[in-house]
Each structure stands twice: as C-alpha cells, then as structure tokens.
Short mmCIF file of C-alpha atoms and ligand atoms in Angstrom, two decimals:
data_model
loop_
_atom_site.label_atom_id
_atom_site.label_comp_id
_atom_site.label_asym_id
_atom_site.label_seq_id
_atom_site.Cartn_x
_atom_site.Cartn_y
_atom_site.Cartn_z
CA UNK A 1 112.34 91.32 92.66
CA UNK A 2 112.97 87.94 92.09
CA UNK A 3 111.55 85.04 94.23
CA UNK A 4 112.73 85.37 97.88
CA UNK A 5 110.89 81.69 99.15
CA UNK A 6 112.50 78.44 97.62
CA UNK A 7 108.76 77.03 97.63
CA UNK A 8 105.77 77.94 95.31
CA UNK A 9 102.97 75.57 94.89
CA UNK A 10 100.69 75.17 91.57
CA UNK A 11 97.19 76.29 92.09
CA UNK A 12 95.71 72.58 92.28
CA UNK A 13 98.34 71.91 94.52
CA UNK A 14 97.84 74.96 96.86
CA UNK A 15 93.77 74.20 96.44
CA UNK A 16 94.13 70.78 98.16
CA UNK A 17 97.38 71.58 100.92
CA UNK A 18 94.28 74.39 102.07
CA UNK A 19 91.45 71.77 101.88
CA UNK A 20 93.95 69.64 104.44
CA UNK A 21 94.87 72.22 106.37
CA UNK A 22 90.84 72.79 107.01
CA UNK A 23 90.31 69.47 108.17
CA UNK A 24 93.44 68.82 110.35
CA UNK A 25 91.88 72.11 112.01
CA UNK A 26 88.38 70.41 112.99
CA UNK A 27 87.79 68.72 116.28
CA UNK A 28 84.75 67.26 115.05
CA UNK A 29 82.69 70.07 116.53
CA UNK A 30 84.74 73.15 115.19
CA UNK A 31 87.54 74.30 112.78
CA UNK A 32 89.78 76.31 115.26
CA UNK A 33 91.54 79.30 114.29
CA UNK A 34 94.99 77.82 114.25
CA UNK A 35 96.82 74.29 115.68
CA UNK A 36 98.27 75.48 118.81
CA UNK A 37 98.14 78.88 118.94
CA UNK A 38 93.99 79.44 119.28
CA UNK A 39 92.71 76.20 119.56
CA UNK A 40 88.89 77.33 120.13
CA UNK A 41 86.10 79.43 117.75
CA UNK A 42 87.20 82.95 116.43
CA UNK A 43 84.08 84.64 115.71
CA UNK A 44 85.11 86.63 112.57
CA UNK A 45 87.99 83.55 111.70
CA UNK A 46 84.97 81.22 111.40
CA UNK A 47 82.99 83.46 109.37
CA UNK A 48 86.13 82.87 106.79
CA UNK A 49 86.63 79.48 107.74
CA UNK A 50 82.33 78.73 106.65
CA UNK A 51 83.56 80.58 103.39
CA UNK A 52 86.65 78.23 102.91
CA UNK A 53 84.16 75.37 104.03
CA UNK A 54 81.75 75.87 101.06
CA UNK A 55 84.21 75.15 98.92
CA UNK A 56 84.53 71.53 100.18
CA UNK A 57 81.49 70.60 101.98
CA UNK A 58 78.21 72.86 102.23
CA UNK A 59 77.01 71.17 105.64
CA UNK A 60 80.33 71.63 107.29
CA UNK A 61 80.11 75.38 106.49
CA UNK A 62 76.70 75.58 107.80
CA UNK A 63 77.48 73.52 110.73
CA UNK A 64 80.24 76.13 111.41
CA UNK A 65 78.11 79.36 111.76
CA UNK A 66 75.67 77.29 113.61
CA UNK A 67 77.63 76.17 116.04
CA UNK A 68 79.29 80.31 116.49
CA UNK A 69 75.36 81.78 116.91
CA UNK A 70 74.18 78.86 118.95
CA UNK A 71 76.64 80.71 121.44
CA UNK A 72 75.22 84.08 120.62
CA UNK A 73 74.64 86.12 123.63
CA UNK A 74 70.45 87.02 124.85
CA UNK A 75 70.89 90.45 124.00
CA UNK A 76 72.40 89.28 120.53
CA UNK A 77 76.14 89.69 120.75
CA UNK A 78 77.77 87.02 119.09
CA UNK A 79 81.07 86.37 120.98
CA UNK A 80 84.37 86.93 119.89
CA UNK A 81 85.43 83.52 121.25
CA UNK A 82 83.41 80.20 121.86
CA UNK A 83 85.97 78.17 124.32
CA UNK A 84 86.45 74.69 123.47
CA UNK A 85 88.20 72.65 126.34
CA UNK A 86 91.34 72.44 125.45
CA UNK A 87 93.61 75.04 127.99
CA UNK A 88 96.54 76.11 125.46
CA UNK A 89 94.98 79.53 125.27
CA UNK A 90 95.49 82.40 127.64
CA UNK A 91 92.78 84.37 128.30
CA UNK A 92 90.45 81.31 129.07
CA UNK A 93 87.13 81.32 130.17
CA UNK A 94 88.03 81.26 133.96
CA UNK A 95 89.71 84.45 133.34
CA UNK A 96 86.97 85.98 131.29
CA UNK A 97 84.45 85.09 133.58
CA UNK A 98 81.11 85.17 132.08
CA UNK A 99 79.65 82.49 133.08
CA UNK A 100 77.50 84.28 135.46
CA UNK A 101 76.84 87.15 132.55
CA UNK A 102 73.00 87.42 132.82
CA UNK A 103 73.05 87.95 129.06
CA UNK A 104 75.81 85.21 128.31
CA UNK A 105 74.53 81.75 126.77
CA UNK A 106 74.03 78.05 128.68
CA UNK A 107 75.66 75.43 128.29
CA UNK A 108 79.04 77.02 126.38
CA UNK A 109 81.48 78.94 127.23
CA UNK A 110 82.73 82.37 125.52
CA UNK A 111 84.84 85.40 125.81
CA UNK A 112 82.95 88.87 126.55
CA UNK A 113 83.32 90.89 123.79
CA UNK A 114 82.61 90.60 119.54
CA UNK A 115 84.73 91.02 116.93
CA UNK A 116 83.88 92.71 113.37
CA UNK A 117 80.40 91.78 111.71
CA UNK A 118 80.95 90.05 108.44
CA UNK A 119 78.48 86.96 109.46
CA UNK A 120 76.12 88.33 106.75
CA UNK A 121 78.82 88.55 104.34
CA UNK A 122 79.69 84.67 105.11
CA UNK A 123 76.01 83.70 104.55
CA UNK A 124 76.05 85.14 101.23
CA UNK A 125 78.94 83.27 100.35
CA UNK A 126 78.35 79.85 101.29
CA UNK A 127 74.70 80.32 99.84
CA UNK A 128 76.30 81.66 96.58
CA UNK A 129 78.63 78.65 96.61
CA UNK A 130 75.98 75.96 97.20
CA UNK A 131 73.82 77.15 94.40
CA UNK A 132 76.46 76.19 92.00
CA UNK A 133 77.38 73.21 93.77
CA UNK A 134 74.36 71.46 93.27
CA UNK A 135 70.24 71.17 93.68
CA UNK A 136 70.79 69.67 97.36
CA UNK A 137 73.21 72.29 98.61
CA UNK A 138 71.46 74.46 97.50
CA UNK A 139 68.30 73.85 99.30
CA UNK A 140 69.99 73.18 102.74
CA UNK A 141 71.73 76.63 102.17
CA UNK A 142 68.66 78.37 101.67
CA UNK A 143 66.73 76.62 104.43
CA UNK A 144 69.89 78.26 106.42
CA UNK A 145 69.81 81.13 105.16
CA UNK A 146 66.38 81.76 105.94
CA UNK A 147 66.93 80.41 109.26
CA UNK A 148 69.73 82.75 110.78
CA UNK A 149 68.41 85.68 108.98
CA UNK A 150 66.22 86.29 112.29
CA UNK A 151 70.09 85.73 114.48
CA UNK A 152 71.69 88.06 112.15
CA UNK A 153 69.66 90.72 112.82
CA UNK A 154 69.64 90.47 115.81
CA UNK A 155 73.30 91.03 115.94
CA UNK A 156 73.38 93.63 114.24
CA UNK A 157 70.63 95.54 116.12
CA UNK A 158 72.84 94.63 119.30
CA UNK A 159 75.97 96.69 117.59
CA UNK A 160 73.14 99.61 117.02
CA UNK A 161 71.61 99.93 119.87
CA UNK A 162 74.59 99.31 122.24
CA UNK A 163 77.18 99.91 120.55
CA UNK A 164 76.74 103.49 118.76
CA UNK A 165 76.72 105.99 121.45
CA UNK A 166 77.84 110.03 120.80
CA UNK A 167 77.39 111.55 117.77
CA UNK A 168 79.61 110.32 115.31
CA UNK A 169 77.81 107.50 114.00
CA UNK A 170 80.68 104.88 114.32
CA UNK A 171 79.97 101.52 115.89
CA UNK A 172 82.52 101.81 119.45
CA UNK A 173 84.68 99.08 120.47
CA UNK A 174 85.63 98.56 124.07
CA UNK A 175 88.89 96.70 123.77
CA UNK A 176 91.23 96.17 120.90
CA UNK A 177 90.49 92.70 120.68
CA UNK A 178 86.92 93.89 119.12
CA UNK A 179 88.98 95.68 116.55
CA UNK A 180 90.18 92.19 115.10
CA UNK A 181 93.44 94.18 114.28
CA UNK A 182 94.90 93.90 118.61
CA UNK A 183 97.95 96.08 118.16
CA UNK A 184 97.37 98.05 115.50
CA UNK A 185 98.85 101.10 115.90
CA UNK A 186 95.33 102.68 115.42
CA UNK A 187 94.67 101.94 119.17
CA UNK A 188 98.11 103.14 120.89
CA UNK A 189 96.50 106.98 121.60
CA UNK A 190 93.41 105.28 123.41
CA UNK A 191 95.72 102.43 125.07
CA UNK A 192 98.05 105.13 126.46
CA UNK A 193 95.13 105.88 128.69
CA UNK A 194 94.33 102.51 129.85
CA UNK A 195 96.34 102.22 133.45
CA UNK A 196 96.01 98.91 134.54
CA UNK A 197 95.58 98.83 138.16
CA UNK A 198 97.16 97.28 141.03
CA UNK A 199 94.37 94.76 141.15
CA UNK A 200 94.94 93.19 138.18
CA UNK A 201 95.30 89.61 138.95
CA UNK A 202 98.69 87.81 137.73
CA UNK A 203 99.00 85.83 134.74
CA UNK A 204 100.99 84.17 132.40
CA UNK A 205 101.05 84.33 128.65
CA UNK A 206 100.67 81.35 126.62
CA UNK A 207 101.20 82.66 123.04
CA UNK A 208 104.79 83.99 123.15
CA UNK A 209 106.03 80.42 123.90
CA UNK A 210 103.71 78.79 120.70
CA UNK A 211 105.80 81.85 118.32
CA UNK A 212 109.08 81.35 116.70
CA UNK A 213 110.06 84.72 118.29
CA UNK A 214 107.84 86.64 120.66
CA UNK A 215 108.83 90.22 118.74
CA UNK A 216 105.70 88.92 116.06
CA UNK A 217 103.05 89.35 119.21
CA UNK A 218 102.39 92.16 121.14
CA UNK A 219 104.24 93.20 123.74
CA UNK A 220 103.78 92.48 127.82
CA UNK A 221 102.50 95.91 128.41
CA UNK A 222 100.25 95.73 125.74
CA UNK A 223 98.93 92.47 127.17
CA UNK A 224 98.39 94.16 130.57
CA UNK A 225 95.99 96.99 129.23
CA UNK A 226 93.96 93.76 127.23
CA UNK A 227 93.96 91.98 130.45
CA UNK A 228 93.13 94.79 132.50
CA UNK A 229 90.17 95.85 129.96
CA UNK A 230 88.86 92.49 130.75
CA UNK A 231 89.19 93.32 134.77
CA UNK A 232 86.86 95.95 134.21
CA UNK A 233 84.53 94.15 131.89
CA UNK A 234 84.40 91.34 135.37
CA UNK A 235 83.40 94.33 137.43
CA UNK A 236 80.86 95.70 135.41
CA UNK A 237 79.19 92.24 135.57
CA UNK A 238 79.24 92.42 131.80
CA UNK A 239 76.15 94.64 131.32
CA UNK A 240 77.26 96.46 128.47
CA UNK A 241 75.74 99.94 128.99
CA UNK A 242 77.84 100.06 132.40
CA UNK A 243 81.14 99.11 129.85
CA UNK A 244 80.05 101.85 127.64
CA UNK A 245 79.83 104.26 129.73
CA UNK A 246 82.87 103.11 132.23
CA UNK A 247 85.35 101.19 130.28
CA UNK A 248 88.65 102.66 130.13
CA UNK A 249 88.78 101.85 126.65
CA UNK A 250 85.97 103.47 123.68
CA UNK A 251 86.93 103.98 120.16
CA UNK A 252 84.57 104.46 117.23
CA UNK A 253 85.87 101.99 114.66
CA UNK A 254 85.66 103.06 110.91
CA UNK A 255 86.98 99.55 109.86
CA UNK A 256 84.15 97.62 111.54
CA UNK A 257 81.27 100.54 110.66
CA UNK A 258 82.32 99.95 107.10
CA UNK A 259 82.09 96.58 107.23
CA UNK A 260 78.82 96.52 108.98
CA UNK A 261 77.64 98.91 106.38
CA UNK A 262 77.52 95.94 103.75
CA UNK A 263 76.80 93.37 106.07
CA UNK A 264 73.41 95.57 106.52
CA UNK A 265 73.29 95.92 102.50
CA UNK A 266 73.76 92.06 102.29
CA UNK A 267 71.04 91.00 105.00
CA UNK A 268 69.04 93.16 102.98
CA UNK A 269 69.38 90.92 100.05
CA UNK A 270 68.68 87.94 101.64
CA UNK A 271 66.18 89.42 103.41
CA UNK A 272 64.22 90.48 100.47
CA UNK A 273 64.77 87.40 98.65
CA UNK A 274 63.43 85.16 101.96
CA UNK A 275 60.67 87.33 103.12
CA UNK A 276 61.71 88.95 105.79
CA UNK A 277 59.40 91.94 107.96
CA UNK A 278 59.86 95.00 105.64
CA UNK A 279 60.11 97.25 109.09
CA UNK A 280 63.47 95.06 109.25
CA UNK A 281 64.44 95.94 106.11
CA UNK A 282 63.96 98.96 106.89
CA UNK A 283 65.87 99.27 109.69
CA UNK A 284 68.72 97.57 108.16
CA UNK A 285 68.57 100.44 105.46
CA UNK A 286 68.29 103.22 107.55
CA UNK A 287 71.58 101.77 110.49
CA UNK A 288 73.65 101.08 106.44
CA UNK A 289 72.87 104.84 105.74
CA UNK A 290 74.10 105.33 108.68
CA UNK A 291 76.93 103.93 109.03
CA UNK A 292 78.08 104.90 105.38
CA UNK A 293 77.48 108.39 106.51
CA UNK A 294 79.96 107.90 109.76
CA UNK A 295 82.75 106.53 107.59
CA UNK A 296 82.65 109.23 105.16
CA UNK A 297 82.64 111.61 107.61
CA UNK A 298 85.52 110.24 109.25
CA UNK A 299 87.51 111.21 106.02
CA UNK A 300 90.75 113.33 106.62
CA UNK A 301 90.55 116.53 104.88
CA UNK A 302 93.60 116.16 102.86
CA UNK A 303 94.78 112.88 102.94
CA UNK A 304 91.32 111.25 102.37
CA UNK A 305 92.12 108.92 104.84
CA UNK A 306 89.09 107.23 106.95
CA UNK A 307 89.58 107.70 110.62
CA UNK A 308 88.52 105.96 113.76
CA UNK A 309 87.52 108.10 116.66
CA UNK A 310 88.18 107.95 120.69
CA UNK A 311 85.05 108.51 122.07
CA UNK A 312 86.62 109.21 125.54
CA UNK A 313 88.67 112.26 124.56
CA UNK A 314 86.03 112.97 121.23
CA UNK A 315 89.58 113.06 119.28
CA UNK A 316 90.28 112.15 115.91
CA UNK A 317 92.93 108.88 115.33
CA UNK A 318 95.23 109.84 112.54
CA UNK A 319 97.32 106.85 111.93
CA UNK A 320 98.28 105.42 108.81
CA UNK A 321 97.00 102.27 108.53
CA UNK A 322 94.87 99.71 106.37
CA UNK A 323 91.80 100.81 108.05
CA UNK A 324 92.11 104.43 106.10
CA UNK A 325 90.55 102.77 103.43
CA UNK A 326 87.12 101.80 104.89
CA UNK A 327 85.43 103.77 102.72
CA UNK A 328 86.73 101.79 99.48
CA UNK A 329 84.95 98.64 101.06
CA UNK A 330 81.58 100.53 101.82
CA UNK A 331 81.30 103.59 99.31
CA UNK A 332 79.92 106.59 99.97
CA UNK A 333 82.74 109.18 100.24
CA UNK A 334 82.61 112.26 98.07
CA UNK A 335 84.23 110.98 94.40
CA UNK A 336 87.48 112.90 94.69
CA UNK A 337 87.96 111.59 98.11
CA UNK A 338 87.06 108.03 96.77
CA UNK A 339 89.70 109.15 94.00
CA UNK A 340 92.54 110.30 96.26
CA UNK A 341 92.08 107.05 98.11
CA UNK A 342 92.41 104.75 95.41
CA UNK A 343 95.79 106.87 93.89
CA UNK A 344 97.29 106.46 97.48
CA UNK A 345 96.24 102.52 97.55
CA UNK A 346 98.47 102.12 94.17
CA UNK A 347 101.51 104.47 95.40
CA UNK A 348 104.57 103.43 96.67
CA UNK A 349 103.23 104.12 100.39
CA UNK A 350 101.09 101.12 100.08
CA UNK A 351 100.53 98.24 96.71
CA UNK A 352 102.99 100.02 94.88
CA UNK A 353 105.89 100.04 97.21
CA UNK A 354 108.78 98.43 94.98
CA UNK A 355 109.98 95.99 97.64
CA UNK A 356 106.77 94.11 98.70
CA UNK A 357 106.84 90.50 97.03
CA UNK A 358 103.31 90.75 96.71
CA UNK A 359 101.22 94.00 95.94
CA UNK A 360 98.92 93.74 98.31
CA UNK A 361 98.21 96.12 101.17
CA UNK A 362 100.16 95.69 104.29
CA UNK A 363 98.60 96.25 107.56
CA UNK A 364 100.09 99.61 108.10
CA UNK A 365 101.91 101.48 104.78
CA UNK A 366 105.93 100.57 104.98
CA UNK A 367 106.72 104.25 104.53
CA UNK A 368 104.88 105.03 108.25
CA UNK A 369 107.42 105.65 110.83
CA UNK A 370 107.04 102.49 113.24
CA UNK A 371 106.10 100.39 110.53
CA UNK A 372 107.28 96.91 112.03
CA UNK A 373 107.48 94.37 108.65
CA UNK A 374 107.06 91.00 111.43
CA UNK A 375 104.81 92.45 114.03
CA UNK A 376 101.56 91.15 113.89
CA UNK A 377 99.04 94.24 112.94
CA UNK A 378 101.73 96.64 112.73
CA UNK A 379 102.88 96.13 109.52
CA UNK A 380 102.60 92.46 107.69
CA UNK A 381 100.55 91.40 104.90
CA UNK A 382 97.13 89.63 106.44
CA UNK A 383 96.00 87.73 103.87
CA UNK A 384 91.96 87.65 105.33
CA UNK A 385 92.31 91.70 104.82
CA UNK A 386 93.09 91.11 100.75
CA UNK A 387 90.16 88.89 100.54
CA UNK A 388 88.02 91.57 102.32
CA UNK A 389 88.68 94.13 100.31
CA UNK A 390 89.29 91.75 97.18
CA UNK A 391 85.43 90.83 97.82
CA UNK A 392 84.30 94.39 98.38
CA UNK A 393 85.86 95.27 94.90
CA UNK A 394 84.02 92.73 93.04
CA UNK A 395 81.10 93.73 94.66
CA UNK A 396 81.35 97.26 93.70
CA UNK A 397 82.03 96.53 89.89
CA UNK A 398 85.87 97.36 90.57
CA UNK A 399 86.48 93.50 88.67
CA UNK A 400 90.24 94.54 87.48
CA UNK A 401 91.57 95.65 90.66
CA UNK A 402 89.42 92.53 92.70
CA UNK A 403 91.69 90.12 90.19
CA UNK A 404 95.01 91.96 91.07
CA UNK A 405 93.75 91.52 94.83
CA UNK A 406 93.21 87.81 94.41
CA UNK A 407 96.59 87.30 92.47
CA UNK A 408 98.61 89.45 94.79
CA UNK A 409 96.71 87.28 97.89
CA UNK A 410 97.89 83.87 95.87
CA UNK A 411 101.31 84.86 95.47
CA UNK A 412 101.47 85.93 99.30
CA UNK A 413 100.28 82.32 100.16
CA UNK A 414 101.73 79.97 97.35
CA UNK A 415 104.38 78.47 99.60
CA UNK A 416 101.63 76.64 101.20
CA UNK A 417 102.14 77.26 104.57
CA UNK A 418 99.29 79.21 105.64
CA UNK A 419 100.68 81.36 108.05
CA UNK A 420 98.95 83.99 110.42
CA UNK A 421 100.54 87.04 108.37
CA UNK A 422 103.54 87.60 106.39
CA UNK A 423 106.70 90.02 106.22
CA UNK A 424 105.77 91.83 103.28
CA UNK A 425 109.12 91.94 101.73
CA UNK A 426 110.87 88.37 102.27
CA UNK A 427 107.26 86.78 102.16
CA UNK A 428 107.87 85.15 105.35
CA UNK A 429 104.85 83.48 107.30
CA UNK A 430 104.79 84.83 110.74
CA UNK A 431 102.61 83.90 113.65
CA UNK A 432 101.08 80.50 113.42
CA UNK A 433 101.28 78.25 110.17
CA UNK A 434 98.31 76.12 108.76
CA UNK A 435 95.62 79.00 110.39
CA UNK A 436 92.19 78.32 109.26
CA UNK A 437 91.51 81.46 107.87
CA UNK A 438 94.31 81.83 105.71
CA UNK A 439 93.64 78.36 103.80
CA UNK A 440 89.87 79.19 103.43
CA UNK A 441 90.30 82.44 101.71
CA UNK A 442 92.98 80.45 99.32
CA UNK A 443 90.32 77.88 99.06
CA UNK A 444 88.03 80.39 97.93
CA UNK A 445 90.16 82.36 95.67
CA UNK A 446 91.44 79.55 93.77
CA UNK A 447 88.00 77.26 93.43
C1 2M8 B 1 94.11 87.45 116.94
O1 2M8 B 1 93.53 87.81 118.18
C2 2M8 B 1 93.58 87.01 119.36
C3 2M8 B 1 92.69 87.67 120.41
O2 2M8 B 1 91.37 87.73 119.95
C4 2M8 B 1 94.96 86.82 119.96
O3 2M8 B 1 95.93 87.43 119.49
O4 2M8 B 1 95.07 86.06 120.92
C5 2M8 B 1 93.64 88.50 115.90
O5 2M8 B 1 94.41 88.43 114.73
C6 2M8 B 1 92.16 88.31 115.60
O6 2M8 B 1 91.76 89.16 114.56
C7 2M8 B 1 91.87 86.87 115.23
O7 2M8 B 1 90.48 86.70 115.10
C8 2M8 B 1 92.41 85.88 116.27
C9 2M8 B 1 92.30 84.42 115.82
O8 2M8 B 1 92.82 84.26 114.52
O9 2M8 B 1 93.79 86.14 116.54
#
C-alpha cells in the first residue's frame, strides 16, 4: 500500500523530535508517561523512558529508576504508579488509598498494584548504553547497577513469593491494570465475573475528555470493574495475601511470567558480573526455570498459542492476542511449537496481514472477531510491544527478524507524533501524542 500519512520524518529528524518530546515530558523530578493524559510515573513506561534516557543523558536515566524504586513498597513491590501532584488523573491517590498501607512507602504517594517486571531489562540497557558512551558513564552506570541489584531482587522475590499461588507456575495479577495491556480482550472471561457492588463510591473519569474520541479507551463498565477491584484492594487494607486469596479478580499472566523469565536471566548477568550472593543467583535461576516452564506449559495444543490462566475458575484463556507469543520472548517451548509460533507471527493473521502499513504485530491479530483497529489494547499497533519483542529477538540470536521489528516499529512512528498506539492500517496515532514511551523506544532504535 502506498503511504496513507502526508508526514514521514528522516531518521535524524525523528531522533531529535523524540529527544524533545523526552524533555517537554520532565517536571524536573520525573518524565511522565504522557502530557495530559498520565501526568505522574508509570512503572513499566519509565523503565522505557530510562532506556530512551540513555540515549541522551546517562544520569537522567539513572535518576529515573531511582526515583520509581525509591517508592518501592517494604515488602518489595514496586508500584505501578508514583503520584506526582498534579490532579489531571483519575484514579488518584485519594482514591487508591494507600497511604495507610503498612507495606506502602513514606513520604510519596503510589497506586496499589505493579505492572510487568522489565526493571532488570532497563538496567541492562542503560548500563550497555553508558559503556559506549564514555569512561564516566560508564562508571556511574555500574556504581548503579551494582546498587539496585539488591532492589531488583527484591522485586522480583515479591512477584515469587506473593504472587505465584496454585500450581501453574504463572506469576497472578489481581487487576488488569497489572497486565499493562487494561482491556485486552485476554481479561473479558475473568472481568465478566467482577460485579461491582453497590458500594462502590461515585466517580468521574478524567481520560475520556483528554481523547479525541472516547471509543480509543475503555468503556464505562469496564472502568467500574477497575474501580471496583480497587474497592476491594481498600478493604483488604492492601495486605496482599488477603487480595490473593479474596480479590474478585486472579489471572496467571503468561505475558508478564515471560517477561520475568529474562528479567531473572538478566539480573543474573549483572549479578555475576557485580558479585552478588550466589544463593541469589541461585534463586533467580531456579524462579527463571520456573517461570519458562509455566509459559511453555501454557501452550495450546494446536495452535501453539501461550495462554494466560484464571486462577479463580482454574480455566484456560484462549484469546487471540499478542500475548500468545510469550514464549518467543522467553524460549523454552518444545521446537515445533516454537516453529508453529513463528509461521503464525509471519501469516496474514498477524505481520503478514496485507493491509497493515507497518508489519508489526498488532495487539490482537486483525483476523480475530472483535478485533477493534482504534481501541486501545484491542487491536492497535503499541509500539513499546515491537521493541519488546524486537529486544528479545536480538537477544536470542534471531538478528534478521529483530531488524524487520525495528524497521516495521520506525515506519509505525516516522510521522513524529509519538502517539499512545496506532490504527494499524491508516497508521493513525491514537490515545495521547508525544507519550514518553513511544519516543524513547524511537530514541533507542534509531541511536
Ligand atoms: C495505560 O494504563 C493506565 C492505567 O495504568 C490508564 O489507562 O489509565 C496502559 O497502557 C499501561 O500499560 C501504561 O503503563 C499506562 C501509562 O502509559 O497507560
């Protein structure tokens, strides 16, 4: 097809529009997510963003994940939000309610739940990054590297020991919002069963009002069962085995125990490299095994597909979505499931599909009925999942198809305007434009 977007920047061009689009971001304490729409700390966005940061200034990258773990919970959850004060964001901190968490941190405020671990993975890459950048970088990246290695851990022992319960080995979320991926269709079987009750306090949504049209977020209901998760969450005075065992809400996720798979293989790395306790190490071996193990398993018997679990009904999720190819990011499937997978990835269900403007894998395949090409996680391109599984590729030796990843993510973002997610066949940025995330995996793919 020929070019649907009047727009298309040159690669220097793109590299510096992302660079501004970073700094217009930071308050002077954090990058936030996006302009208007989440003006506070993502966990996993600043995770990207430190990546992105690297790429322009080593400190300010450091700075980033320092700031995200110096909110990092005593029983070493790291928060999927850390509020700033501005109030353009709906669910607050009043709403959440944790400041009286017995676990939650002093003297900042944060959301109740985490969001997927690739901390490890960000570590790796800003430490990469400031080895070539230069002898000074390069020892301040160590001397951080070395210093959250102890946090790290700790966060991931948190996801092990809380967060793995029943026999299937996944790491469980307890609300969507964990997922990273809200709406995504993988979640509509558990959210069916999520009745929000009559006590759930009023509100008012903020986000519909700060998108062009309100048909790219989730719907009202949907936002009632995330509100009403939270409800219980209050209740349970945030002591997470009472949420794990009472939550309306538990779902093994493949996605996240894939990517906490090589987080564990990456820690080990630096780990080894900086010393760490070997009983660590050995830990961190023994909860990758693991977790390897739990995605593989998850594997549908004919379609290959990886498969996330609700642990409340112990049934198996079989939706078509991006997720299904967890075990592409972490390895160990079977070969001929590993083979199936990557066939499907190139079909026309998914990279191959002759309409998409960019080959890249949309957030659930276009040929899945209820495919939605402009709502959020049911269907666009998200252009953090290409570097994901761009990254993963490289890693695994796959360097051909990590290249076609990167040039399918820079022709999804060369019109510069950094949006959210796009349609995948117009190329149109939906959600918010000039979000953090978005510019620092451009930064990274094109420095
Ligand atoms: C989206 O999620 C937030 C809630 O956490 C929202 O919609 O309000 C998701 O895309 C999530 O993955 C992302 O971290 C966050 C900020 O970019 O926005």
């Amino acid at each position: 097809p020929g070019d649907r977007r009047p727009v298309r920047f040159t690669e220097p061009a793109l590299a510096a529009r992302a660079a501004r689009v970073l700094r217009d971001n930071d308050t002077g304490a954090v990058i936030t997510a996006a302009p208007r729409l989440y003006p506070h700390m993502w966990s996993w966005d600043a995770a990207f963003i430190s990546i992105g940061l690297a790429r322009l200034d080593v400190q300010r990258a450091i700075a980033e994940l320092d700031t995200l773990f110096a909110a990092q919970w005593r029983n070493g959850m790291v928060p999927h939000i850390v509020f700033t004060d501005d109030d353009a964001y709906f669910p607050g901190p009043d709403r959440w309610g944790t400041d009286t968490a017995p676990d939650g941190p002093r003297n900042v405020r944060t959301s109740g739940i985490c969001q997927p671990p690739v901390h490890a993975i960000a570590v790796r890459r800003v430490l990469d990054i400031a080895r070539r950048s230069g002898p000074n970088d390069r020892l301040d990246a160590e001397r951080f590297a070395r210093r959250i290695w102890a946090k790290l851990y700790a966060w991931h022992r948190w996801l092990v020991e809380y967060r793995t319960p029943g026999s299937s080995g996944l790491i469980a979320i307890v609300h969507g919002w964990e997922s990273g991926m809200d709406n995504s269709p993988r979640w509509d079987v558990p959210y069916d069963a999520v009745h929000p009750g009559a006590a759930l306090p009023p509100y008012v949504r903020k986000d519909v009002r700060l998108v062009g049209d309100p048909g790219e977020r989730p719907t009202d209901r949907e936002y009632d069962r995330y509100l009403w998760l939270i409800e219980e969450m209050r209740r349970a005075g945030y002591d997470q085995r009472k949420i794990v065992s009472g939550s309306s809400f538990l779902v093994g996720d493949v996605f996240i125990t894939a990517l906490f798979a090589m987080s564990c293989d990456v820690l080990i790395e630096l780990g080894e490299e900086f010393g760490q306790e070997p009983e660590q190490l050995a830990d961190l071996a023994d909860w990758a095994a693991k977790a390897r193990a739990a995605v593989a398993g998850s594997c549908h018997s004919v379609s290959g597909m990886a498969r996330d679990r609700d642990l409340r009904t112990g049934r198996w999720l079989d939706t078509q979505t991006i997720a299904g190819f967890s075990p592409l990011l972490c390895g160990g499937a079977p070969d001929d499931v590993q083979l199936r997978l990557l066939s499907l990835l190139d079909s026309d269900r998914w990279c191959g599909h002759p309409d998409l403007l960019a080959p890249v894998p949309p957030s659930v395949s276009p040929m899945r009925p209820g495919f939605n090409p402009r709502q959020y996680w049911r269907g666009p391109q998200w252009p953090v999942v290409v570097w994901l599984f761009s990254w993963a590729f490289e890693r695994r030796g796959w360097h051909e198809r990590a290249r076609k990843l990167r040039d399918g993510g820079i022709r999804l973002t060369e019109d510069g305007s950094f949006g959210e997610y796009y349609e995948p066949f117009t190329g149109e940025p939906l959600g918010s434009t000039d979000q953090s995330w978005t510019a620092a995996v451009v930064l990274d793919w094109l420095c």
